């Protein structure tokens, strides 16, 4: 006589399956039901049924397929109950009330396609950028509304409204739940990559708040990047994942024990994660081998050069400048120019970098970007132009919202002395990270 597994063991199994499979099940339920809210409700009903039935029936051979099947039929029952008040729901139930085996509902390749469909739906260009980000984190990653609101420093009610409006837009505009055609893929993929990197950037270098980094957000972005490479290994998908991994490898060295910011040149490179560096460099090589080199791949190549340098002084700045030249041709924005100016200063000295930064600011660009003023201040400090350095640091301080950056700038401001510096002392060297901005500029410089 067979015996049922202990209830505690089944409960642990359900929790483990929820962590690993719930977003896959959810993506398939959206395809089957055609509605985010119905799919969310069906997902929870399916796991509730699993908690009740699996202790006596045992774990199914294919838990994911069982959950998809259970969720689908729970949703059909709920739709039929509501159809008394809305005839269109009855039609939806009829369309879904076809006998289909669990294996057919959650066939492996189909499930993976469902996840990719969900990413492209959440990042559809008809949705506002802030809604794309919120919806992706909520529906693809499974973060709660409160977690997303906390990460982006908006009230939960505001974030919830964004998600509700995005879902309403998808329904009203009949946005298709599908992978774009080959002709539409480049433009659509760019939006997806931007959303993923926006999430990563907020985790790697928070725009404001008390901490330099948010490991949870950058971790979610890397998870999305891995999924995208697994499902759609386009060259720029590889480049983006490489760039995130190479930057993530430096996380442990970017702040000291008290949370104070440490610039790239001063970081303890023994703390850099060599496994992430190796994986990132391998991805860069794959992307470069495609001969379809885009902005993310170029930035990842710059990060790879930093990773190759055993110490800051060994960095190959001429090669970095050359790659920035290519990046500026691909993405001709003032923030990329700022990145390049810092690299030029590392190669040719602060006076050369200052000329380039002043040219950007003279055009009226980046006037509200604190890092432009911070870079200018450092050039002036190193050239012994103390008054100019002090003024630029004060401008940067007035614009920055991140507390560790504020304290760093305050220390620099307090330490200004009327003397000339030479060499490469504590230069705020770029890491090749020109990232998606929250404001008008499409690329953003980060330490």
CSV table of N, CA and C in Angstrom, one decimal, residues 9-157:
chain,number,residue,atom,x,y,z
A,9,UNK,N,6.6,17.9,4.3
A,9,UNK,CA,7.5,17.8,3.1
A,9,UNK,C,6.8,18.3,1.9
A,10,UNK,N,5.5,18.1,1.7
A,10,UNK,CA,4.7,18.6,0.6
A,10,UNK,C,4.6,20.1,0.7
A,11,UNK,N,4.4,20.6,1.9
A,11,UNK,CA,4.3,22.1,2.0
A,11,UNK,C,5.7,22.7,1.6
A,12,UNK,N,6.8,22.1,1.9
A,12,UNK,CA,8.1,22.6,1.5
A,12,UNK,C,8.2,22.5,0.0
A,13,UNK,N,7.7,21.5,-0.6
A,13,UNK,CA,7.8,21.3,-2.0
A,13,UNK,C,7.0,22.3,-2.7
A,14,UNK,N,5.8,22.6,-2.2
A,14,UNK,CA,5.0,23.6,-2.8
A,14,UNK,C,5.6,25.0,-2.8
A,15,UNK,N,6.2,25.3,-1.7
A,15,UNK,CA,6.9,26.6,-1.5
A,15,UNK,C,8.1,26.7,-2.5
A,16,UNK,N,8.9,25.6,-2.7
A,16,UNK,CA,10.0,25.6,-3.6
A,16,UNK,C,9.5,25.7,-5.0
A,17,UNK,N,8.4,25.0,-5.4
A,17,UNK,CA,7.9,25.1,-6.7
A,17,UNK,C,7.3,26.5,-7.0
A,18,UNK,N,6.8,27.1,-6.0
A,18,UNK,CA,6.3,28.5,-6.2
A,18,UNK,C,7.4,29.4,-6.5
A,19,UNK,N,8.5,29.3,-5.8
A,19,UNK,CA,9.7,30.2,-6.0
A,19,UNK,C,10.2,30.0,-7.4
A,20,UNK,N,10.3,28.8,-7.9
A,20,UNK,CA,11.0,28.5,-9.2
A,20,UNK,C,10.0,28.5,-10.4
A,21,UNK,N,8.7,28.2,-10.2
A,21,UNK,CA,7.9,28.0,-11.3
A,21,UNK,C,6.7,29.0,-11.4
A,22,UNK,N,6.4,29.8,-10.4
A,22,UNK,CA,5.2,30.5,-10.4
A,22,UNK,C,5.1,31.5,-11.5
A,23,UNK,N,6.2,32.2,-11.9
A,23,UNK,CA,6.1,33.2,-13.0
A,23,UNK,C,6.0,32.5,-14.3
A,24,UNK,N,6.5,31.3,-14.5
A,24,UNK,CA,6.3,30.5,-15.7
A,24,UNK,C,4.9,30.1,-15.8
A,25,UNK,N,4.3,29.6,-14.7
A,25,UNK,CA,2.9,29.2,-14.7
A,25,UNK,C,2.0,30.5,-15.0
A,26,UNK,N,2.4,31.6,-14.4
A,26,UNK,CA,1.6,32.8,-14.6
A,26,UNK,C,1.6,33.3,-16.1
A,27,UNK,N,2.8,33.2,-16.7
A,27,UNK,CA,2.9,33.6,-18.1
A,27,UNK,C,2.0,32.7,-19.0
A,28,UNK,N,2.0,31.4,-18.7
A,28,UNK,CA,1.1,30.6,-19.6
A,28,UNK,C,-0.3,30.8,-19.3
A,29,UNK,N,-0.7,31.1,-18.1
A,29,UNK,CA,-2.1,31.4,-17.8
A,29,UNK,C,-2.5,32.7,-18.4
A,30,UNK,N,-1.6,33.7,-18.6
A,30,UNK,CA,-2.0,34.9,-19.3
A,30,UNK,C,-2.3,34.6,-20.7
A,31,UNK,N,-1.5,33.7,-21.3
A,31,UNK,CA,-1.8,33.3,-22.7
A,31,UNK,C,-3.1,32.7,-22.9
A,32,UNK,N,-3.4,31.8,-21.9
A,32,UNK,CA,-4.6,31.0,-22.0
A,32,UNK,C,-5.9,31.8,-21.7
A,33,UNK,N,-5.8,32.7,-20.7
A,33,UNK,CA,-6.9,33.5,-20.3
A,33,UNK,C,-7.0,34.9,-20.9
A,34,UNK,N,-5.9,35.4,-21.4
A,34,UNK,CA,-5.9,36.7,-22.0
A,34,UNK,C,-6.1,37.9,-21.1
A,35,UNK,N,-5.8,37.7,-19.8
A,35,UNK,CA,-6.0,38.8,-18.9
A,35,UNK,C,-5.1,38.7,-17.7
A,36,UNK,N,-4.4,39.8,-17.3
A,36,UNK,CA,-3.4,39.7,-16.2
A,36,UNK,C,-4.1,39.4,-14.9
A,37,UNK,N,-5.2,40.0,-14.6
A,37,UNK,CA,-5.8,39.9,-13.3
A,37,UNK,C,-6.4,38.5,-13.2
A,38,UNK,N,-7.1,38.0,-14.2
A,38,UNK,CA,-7.6,36.6,-14.2
A,38,UNK,C,-6.5,35.6,-14.0
A,39,UNK,N,-5.4,35.8,-14.7
A,39,UNK,CA,-4.3,34.9,-14.5
A,39,UNK,C,-3.7,34.9,-13.1
A,40,UNK,N,-3.6,36.1,-12.5
A,40,UNK,CA,-3.0,36.2,-11.2
A,40,UNK,C,-3.9,35.5,-10.2
A,41,UNK,N,-5.2,35.7,-10.3
A,41,UNK,CA,-6.2,35.0,-9.5
A,41,UNK,C,-6.1,33.5,-9.7
A,42,UNK,N,-6.0,33.0,-10.9
A,42,UNK,CA,-5.9,31.6,-11.2
A,42,UNK,C,-4.6,31.0,-10.7
A,43,UNK,N,-3.5,31.7,-10.7
A,43,UNK,CA,-2.3,31.3,-10.2
A,43,UNK,C,-2.4,30.9,-8.7
A,44,UNK,N,-3.0,31.9,-7.9
A,44,UNK,CA,-3.1,31.6,-6.5
A,44,UNK,C,-4.1,30.5,-6.2
A,45,UNK,N,-5.2,30.4,-7.0
A,45,UNK,CA,-6.1,29.3,-6.8
A,45,UNK,C,-5.4,28.0,-7.1
A,46,UNK,N,-4.6,27.9,-8.1
A,46,UNK,CA,-3.9,26.7,-8.4
A,46,UNK,C,-3.0,26.2,-7.3
A,47,UNK,N,-2.2,27.2,-6.7
A,47,UNK,CA,-1.3,26.8,-5.6
A,47,UNK,C,-2.1,26.5,-4.3
A,48,UNK,N,-3.3,27.1,-4.1
A,48,UNK,CA,-4.1,26.8,-3.0
A,48,UNK,C,-4.6,25.3,-3.1
A,49,UNK,N,-5.0,24.9,-4.3
A,49,UNK,CA,-5.4,23.6,-4.6
A,49,UNK,C,-4.3,22.6,-4.4
A,50,UNK,N,-3.1,23.0,-4.8
A,50,UNK,CA,-1.9,22.1,-4.6
A,50,UNK,C,-1.7,21.8,-3.1
A,51,UNK,N,-1.8,22.9,-2.3
A,51,UNK,CA,-1.6,22.7,-0.8
A,51,UNK,C,-2.6,21.7,-0.3
A,52,UNK,N,-3.8,21.7,-0.8
A,52,UNK,CA,-4.9,20.9,-0.3
A,52,UNK,C,-4.8,19.4,-0.8
A,53,UNK,N,-4.4,19.3,-2.1
A,53,UNK,CA,-4.5,18.0,-2.7
A,53,UNK,C,-3.2,17.2,-2.7
A,54,UNK,N,-2.1,17.8,-2.8
A,54,UNK,CA,-0.9,17.1,-2.9
A,54,UNK,C,-0.5,16.3,-1.7
A,55,UNK,N,-0.8,16.7,-0.5
A,55,UNK,CA,-0.5,15.9,0.7
A,55,UNK,C,-1.2,14.5,0.6
A,56,UNK,N,-2.3,14.4,0.0
A,56,UNK,CA,-3.0,13.1,-0.1
A,56,UNK,C,-2.8,12.4,-1.4
A,57,UNK,N,-2.7,13.2,-2.5
A,57,UNK,CA,-2.5,12.6,-3.8
A,57,UNK,C,-1.0,12.4,-4.2
A,58,UNK,N,-0.2,13.1,-3.5
A,58,UNK,CA,1.3,13.0,-3.8
A,58,UNK,C,1.6,14.0,-4.9
A,59,UNK,N,2.9,14.3,-5.0
A,59,UNK,CA,3.4,15.3,-6.0
A,59,UNK,C,3.1,14.8,-7.4
A,60,UNK,N,2.6,15.6,-8.3
A,60,UNK,CA,2.4,15.1,-9.7
A,60,UNK,C,3.7,15.0,-10.4
A,61,UNK,N,3.7,14.2,-11.5
A,61,UNK,CA,4.9,14.0,-12.2
A,61,UNK,C,5.4,15.3,-12.8
A,62,UNK,N,4.5,16.2,-13.2
A,62,UNK,CA,4.8,17.5,-13.9
A,62,UNK,C,4.1,18.5,-13.1
A,63,UNK,N,4.7,19.1,-12.0
A,63,UNK,CA,3.9,20.0,-11.2
A,63,UNK,C,3.5,21.3,-11.9
A,64,UNK,N,4.4,21.8,-12.8
A,64,UNK,CA,4.1,23.0,-13.6
A,64,UNK,C,2.8,22.8,-14.4
A,65,UNK,N,2.8,21.6,-15.1
A,65,UNK,CA,1.6,21.3,-16.0
A,65,UNK,C,0.3,21.2,-15.1
A,66,UNK,N,0.5,20.5,-14.0
A,66,UNK,CA,-0.7,20.4,-13.1
A,66,UNK,C,-1.2,21.7,-12.7
A,67,UNK,N,-0.3,22.6,-12.3
A,67,UNK,CA,-0.7,23.9,-11.8
A,67,UNK,C,-1.4,24.8,-12.9
A,68,UNK,N,-0.8,24.7,-14.1
A,68,UNK,CA,-1.4,25.4,-15.3
A,68,UNK,C,-2.9,24.9,-15.5
A,69,UNK,N,-3.0,23.6,-15.5
A,69,UNK,CA,-4.3,23.0,-15.7
A,69,UNK,C,-5.3,23.3,-14.6
A,70,UNK,N,-4.9,23.2,-13.4
A,70,UNK,CA,-5.7,23.6,-12.3
A,70,UNK,C,-6.1,25.0,-12.3
A,71,UNK,N,-5.2,25.9,-12.6
A,71,UNK,CA,-5.5,27.3,-12.6
A,71,UNK,C,-6.4,27.7,-13.7
A,72,UNK,N,-6.2,27.0,-14.9
A,72,UNK,CA,-7.1,27.3,-16.0
A,72,UNK,C,-8.6,26.9,-15.7
A,73,UNK,N,-8.8,25.8,-15.1
A,73,UNK,CA,-10.1,25.3,-14.8
A,73,UNK,C,-10.8,26.1,-13.7
A,74,UNK,N,-9.9,26.5,-12.7
A,74,UNK,CA,-10.5,27.4,-11.6
A,74,UNK,C,-10.9,28.7,-12.2
A,75,UNK,N,-10.2,29.2,-13.2
A,75,UNK,CA,-10.5,30.5,-13.8
A,75,UNK,C,-11.8,30.3,-14.6
A,76,UNK,N,-12.0,29.2,-15.3
A,76,UNK,CA,-13.2,29.0,-16.1
A,76,UNK,C,-14.4,29.0,-15.2
A,77,UNK,N,-14.3,28.3,-14.0
A,77,UNK,CA,-15.4,28.2,-13.1
A,77,UNK,C,-15.7,29.7,-12.6
A,78,UNK,N,-14.7,30.4,-12.3
A,78,UNK,CA,-14.9,31.8,-11.8
A,78,UNK,C,-15.6,32.7,-12.9
A,79,UNK,N,-15.1,32.5,-14.1
A,79,UNK,CA,-15.7,33.3,-15.2
A,79,UNK,C,-17.2,33.0,-15.4
A,80,UNK,N,-17.5,31.7,-15.3
A,80,UNK,CA,-18.9,31.3,-15.5
A,80,UNK,C,-19.8,31.8,-14.4
A,81,UNK,N,-19.3,31.9,-13.2
A,81,UNK,CA,-20.1,32.5,-12.1
A,81,UNK,C,-20.3,34.0,-12.4
A,82,UNK,N,-19.3,34.6,-12.9
A,82,UNK,CA,-19.4,36.1,-13.2
A,82,UNK,C,-20.2,36.4,-14.5
A,83,UNK,N,-20.4,35.4,-15.3
A,83,UNK,CA,-21.0,35.6,-16.6
A,83,UNK,C,-22.5,35.9,-16.5
A,84,UNK,N,-23.0,35.7,-15.3
A,84,UNK,CA,-24.4,36.1,-15.1
A,84,UNK,C,-24.6,37.6,-15.2
A,85,UNK,N,-23.5,38.3,-15.0
A,85,UNK,CA,-23.5,39.8,-15.0
A,85,UNK,C,-22.8,40.4,-16.2
A,86,UNK,N,-22.1,39.5,-16.9
A,86,UNK,CA,-21.4,40.0,-18.1
A,86,UNK,C,-21.3,38.9,-19.1
A,87,UNK,N,-22.1,39.1,-20.2
A,87,UNK,CA,-22.2,38.0,-21.2
A,87,UNK,C,-20.9,37.8,-21.9
A,88,UNK,N,-20.0,38.8,-22.0
A,88,UNK,CA,-18.8,38.6,-22.7
A,88,UNK,C,-17.9,37.6,-22.0
A,89,UNK,N,-18.1,37.5,-20.7
A,89,UNK,CA,-17.3,36.5,-19.9
A,89,UNK,C,-17.7,35.1,-20.2
A,90,UNK,N,-19.0,34.9,-20.5
A,90,UNK,CA,-19.4,33.6,-20.9
A,90,UNK,C,-18.8,33.1,-22.2
A,91,UNK,N,-18.6,34.1,-23.1
A,91,UNK,CA,-17.9,33.7,-24.4
A,91,UNK,C,-16.4,33.4,-24.1
A,92,UNK,N,-15.8,34.1,-23.2
A,92,UNK,CA,-14.4,33.8,-22.8
A,92,UNK,C,-14.3,32.4,-22.2
A,93,UNK,N,-15.3,32.0,-21.3
A,93,UNK,CA,-15.3,30.7,-20.7
A,93,UNK,C,-15.5,29.6,-21.8
A,94,UNK,N,-16.4,29.9,-22.8
A,94,UNK,CA,-16.6,28.9,-23.8
A,94,UNK,C,-15.3,28.7,-24.6
A,95,UNK,N,-14.6,29.7,-24.9
A,95,UNK,CA,-13.3,29.6,-25.7
A,95,UNK,C,-12.3,28.8,-24.9
A,96,UNK,N,-12.3,28.9,-23.6
A,96,UNK,CA,-11.3,28.2,-22.8
A,96,UNK,C,-11.7,26.8,-22.3
A,97,UNK,N,-13.0,26.5,-22.5
A,97,UNK,CA,-13.5,25.3,-21.9
A,97,UNK,C,-13.4,24.1,-22.9
A,98,UNK,N,-12.2,23.9,-23.4
A,98,UNK,CA,-11.8,22.8,-24.3
A,98,UNK,C,-11.0,21.8,-23.5
A,99,UNK,N,-11.3,20.6,-23.6
A,99,UNK,CA,-10.5,19.6,-22.9
A,99,UNK,C,-9.1,19.5,-23.5
A,100,UNK,N,-8.1,19.9,-22.7
A,100,UNK,CA,-6.7,19.8,-23.1
A,100,UNK,C,-5.9,19.2,-22.0
A,101,UNK,N,-5.1,18.3,-22.3
A,101,UNK,CA,-4.2,17.6,-21.3
A,101,UNK,C,-3.2,18.6,-20.7
A,102,UNK,N,-2.9,18.3,-19.4
A,102,UNK,CA,-1.9,19.2,-18.7
A,102,UNK,C,-0.6,19.3,-19.5
A,103,UNK,N,-0.1,18.2,-20.1
A,103,UNK,CA,1.2,18.2,-20.8
A,103,UNK,C,1.1,19.2,-21.9
A,104,UNK,N,-0.1,19.2,-22.6
A,104,UNK,CA,-0.2,20.1,-23.8
A,104,UNK,C,-0.3,21.6,-23.3
A,105,UNK,N,-0.9,21.8,-22.1
A,105,UNK,CA,-1.1,23.2,-21.6
A,105,UNK,C,0.3,23.8,-21.3
A,106,UNK,N,1.2,23.0,-20.8
A,106,UNK,CA,2.5,23.5,-20.2
A,106,UNK,C,3.6,22.8,-20.9
A,107,UNK,N,3.5,22.5,-22.2
A,107,UNK,CA,4.7,21.9,-22.9
A,107,UNK,C,5.9,22.8,-22.8
A,108,UNK,N,7.0,22.3,-22.6
A,108,UNK,CA,8.2,23.1,-22.2
A,108,UNK,C,8.5,24.2,-23.1
A,109,UNK,N,8.6,24.0,-24.4
A,109,UNK,CA,8.9,25.1,-25.3
A,109,UNK,C,7.9,26.2,-25.3
A,110,UNK,N,6.6,25.7,-25.2
A,110,UNK,CA,5.5,26.7,-25.1
A,110,UNK,C,5.6,27.6,-23.9
A,111,UNK,N,6.0,27.0,-22.8
A,111,UNK,CA,6.1,27.8,-21.6
A,111,UNK,C,7.2,28.8,-21.7
A,112,UNK,N,8.4,28.5,-22.3
A,112,UNK,CA,9.4,29.4,-22.5
A,112,UNK,C,9.0,30.5,-23.4
A,113,UNK,N,8.3,30.2,-24.5
A,113,UNK,CA,7.7,31.2,-25.4
A,113,UNK,C,6.8,32.2,-24.6
A,114,UNK,N,6.0,31.6,-23.7
A,114,UNK,CA,5.1,32.4,-22.9
A,114,UNK,C,5.8,33.4,-22.1
A,115,UNK,N,7.0,33.1,-21.5
A,115,UNK,CA,7.7,34.0,-20.7
A,115,UNK,C,8.3,35.1,-21.6
A,116,UNK,N,8.7,34.8,-22.8
A,116,UNK,CA,9.2,35.8,-23.7
A,116,UNK,C,8.0,36.7,-24.1
A,117,UNK,N,6.9,36.1,-24.4
A,117,UNK,CA,5.7,36.9,-24.8
A,117,UNK,C,5.4,37.9,-23.7
A,118,UNK,N,5.5,37.5,-22.4
A,118,UNK,CA,5.1,38.3,-21.3
A,118,UNK,C,6.1,39.5,-21.2
A,119,UNK,N,7.4,39.3,-21.4
A,119,UNK,CA,8.3,40.4,-21.3
A,119,UNK,C,8.0,41.4,-22.4
A,120,UNK,N,7.7,41.0,-23.6
A,120,UNK,CA,7.5,41.9,-24.7
A,120,UNK,C,6.1,42.6,-24.5
A,121,UNK,N,5.2,42.0,-23.9
A,121,UNK,CA,3.9,42.6,-23.6
A,121,UNK,C,4.1,43.7,-22.5
A,122,UNK,N,4.8,43.4,-21.5
A,122,UNK,CA,5.1,44.4,-20.4
A,122,UNK,C,5.9,45.6,-20.9
A,123,UNK,N,6.7,45.4,-21.9
A,123,UNK,CA,7.6,46.4,-22.5
A,123,UNK,C,7.1,46.9,-23.8
A,124,UNK,N,5.8,46.9,-24.0
A,124,UNK,CA,5.2,47.3,-25.3
A,124,UNK,C,5.4,48.8,-25.4
A,125,UNK,N,5.8,49.4,-26.6
A,125,UNK,CA,6.1,50.8,-26.7
A,125,UNK,C,4.8,51.7,-26.5
A,126,UNK,N,3.6,51.1,-26.6
A,126,UNK,CA,2.4,51.9,-26.4
A,126,UNK,C,2.3,52.2,-24.9
A,127,UNK,N,3.0,51.6,-24.0
A,127,UNK,CA,2.9,51.9,-22.6
A,127,UNK,C,4.0,53.0,-22.2
A,128,UNK,N,3.7,53.8,-21.3
A,128,UNK,CA,4.7,54.8,-20.8
A,128,UNK,C,5.9,54.1,-20.2
A,129,UNK,N,7.1,54.7,-20.4
A,129,UNK,CA,8.3,54.0,-19.9
A,129,UNK,C,8.2,53.6,-18.4
A,130,UNK,N,7.7,54.5,-17.5
A,130,UNK,CA,7.6,54.1,-16.1
A,130,UNK,C,6.7,53.0,-15.9
A,131,UNK,N,5.6,52.8,-16.7
A,131,UNK,CA,4.7,51.7,-16.6
A,131,UNK,C,5.3,50.4,-17.1
A,132,UNK,N,6.1,50.5,-18.1
A,132,UNK,CA,6.8,49.3,-18.6
A,132,UNK,C,7.7,48.7,-17.5
A,133,UNK,N,8.5,49.6,-16.8
A,133,UNK,CA,9.3,49.1,-15.8
A,133,UNK,C,8.5,48.5,-14.6
A,134,UNK,N,7.5,49.2,-14.2
A,134,UNK,CA,6.7,48.7,-13.1
A,134,UNK,C,6.0,47.4,-13.4
A,135,UNK,N,5.5,47.3,-14.6
A,135,UNK,CA,4.8,46.1,-15.0
A,135,UNK,C,5.7,44.9,-15.2
A,136,UNK,N,6.9,45.2,-15.7
A,136,UNK,CA,7.9,44.1,-15.8
A,136,UNK,C,8.3,43.5,-14.5
A,137,UNK,N,8.6,44.4,-13.5
A,137,UNK,CA,9.0,44.0,-12.2
A,137,UNK,C,7.9,43.2,-11.5
A,138,UNK,N,6.7,43.7,-11.7
A,138,UNK,CA,5.5,43.1,-11.0
A,138,UNK,C,5.1,41.7,-11.7
A,139,UNK,N,5.0,41.7,-13.0
A,139,UNK,CA,4.4,40.5,-13.6
A,139,UNK,C,5.5,39.5,-14.0
A,140,UNK,N,6.7,39.9,-14.5
A,140,UNK,CA,7.7,39.0,-14.9
A,140,UNK,C,8.5,38.5,-13.7
A,141,UNK,N,8.9,39.5,-12.8
A,141,UNK,CA,9.8,39.2,-11.7
A,141,UNK,C,9.0,38.8,-10.5
A,142,UNK,N,7.7,39.2,-10.4
A,142,UNK,CA,6.9,38.8,-9.2
A,142,UNK,C,7.2,39.7,-8.0
A,143,UNK,N,7.8,40.8,-8.1
A,143,UNK,CA,8.0,41.7,-7.0
A,143,UNK,C,6.6,42.3,-6.6
A,144,UNK,N,6.5,42.6,-5.3
A,144,UNK,CA,5.2,43.2,-4.8
A,144,UNK,C,5.2,44.7,-5.2
A,145,UNK,N,4.0,45.3,-5.2
A,145,UNK,CA,3.9,46.7,-5.5
A,145,UNK,C,4.7,47.5,-4.5
A,146,UNK,N,4.7,47.1,-3.2
A,146,UNK,CA,5.4,47.9,-2.2
A,146,UNK,C,6.9,47.8,-2.4
A,147,UNK,N,7.4,46.7,-2.9
A,147,UNK,CA,8.9,46.5,-3.1
A,147,UNK,C,9.3,47.4,-4.3
A,148,UNK,N,8.5,47.5,-5.4
A,148,UNK,CA,8.8,48.3,-6.5
A,148,UNK,C,8.7,49.8,-6.1
A,149,UNK,N,7.7,50.1,-5.4
A,149,UNK,CA,7.5,51.5,-5.0
A,149,UNK,C,8.7,52.0,-4.1
A,150,UNK,N,9.1,51.1,-3.2
A,150,UNK,CA,10.3,51.5,-2.4
A,150,UNK,C,11.5,51.6,-3.2
A,151,UNK,N,11.7,50.8,-4.2
A,151,UNK,CA,12.9,50.9,-5.0
A,151,UNK,C,13.0,52.2,-5.8
A,152,UNK,N,11.9,52.6,-6.3
A,152,UNK,CA,11.9,53.8,-7.1
A,152,UNK,C,11.3,55.1,-6.4
A,153,UNK,N,11.2,55.0,-5.1
A,153,UNK,CA,10.9,56.1,-4.2
A,153,UNK,C,9.6,56.8,-4.6
A,154,UNK,N,8.6,56.0,-4.9
A,154,UNK,CA,7.3,56.6,-5.2
A,154,UNK,C,6.3,56.0,-4.2
A,155,UNK,N,5.2,56.6,-3.9
A,155,UNK,CA,4.2,56.0,-3.0
A,155,UNK,C,3.6,54.7,-3.6
A,156,UNK,N,3.3,53.7,-2.8
A,156,UNK,CA,2.7,52.5,-3.3
A,156,UNK,C,1.5,52.8,-4.1
A,157,UNK,N,0.7,53.7,-3.7
A,157,UNK,CA,-0.6,54.0,-4.4
A,157,UNK,C,-0.3,54.5,-5.8
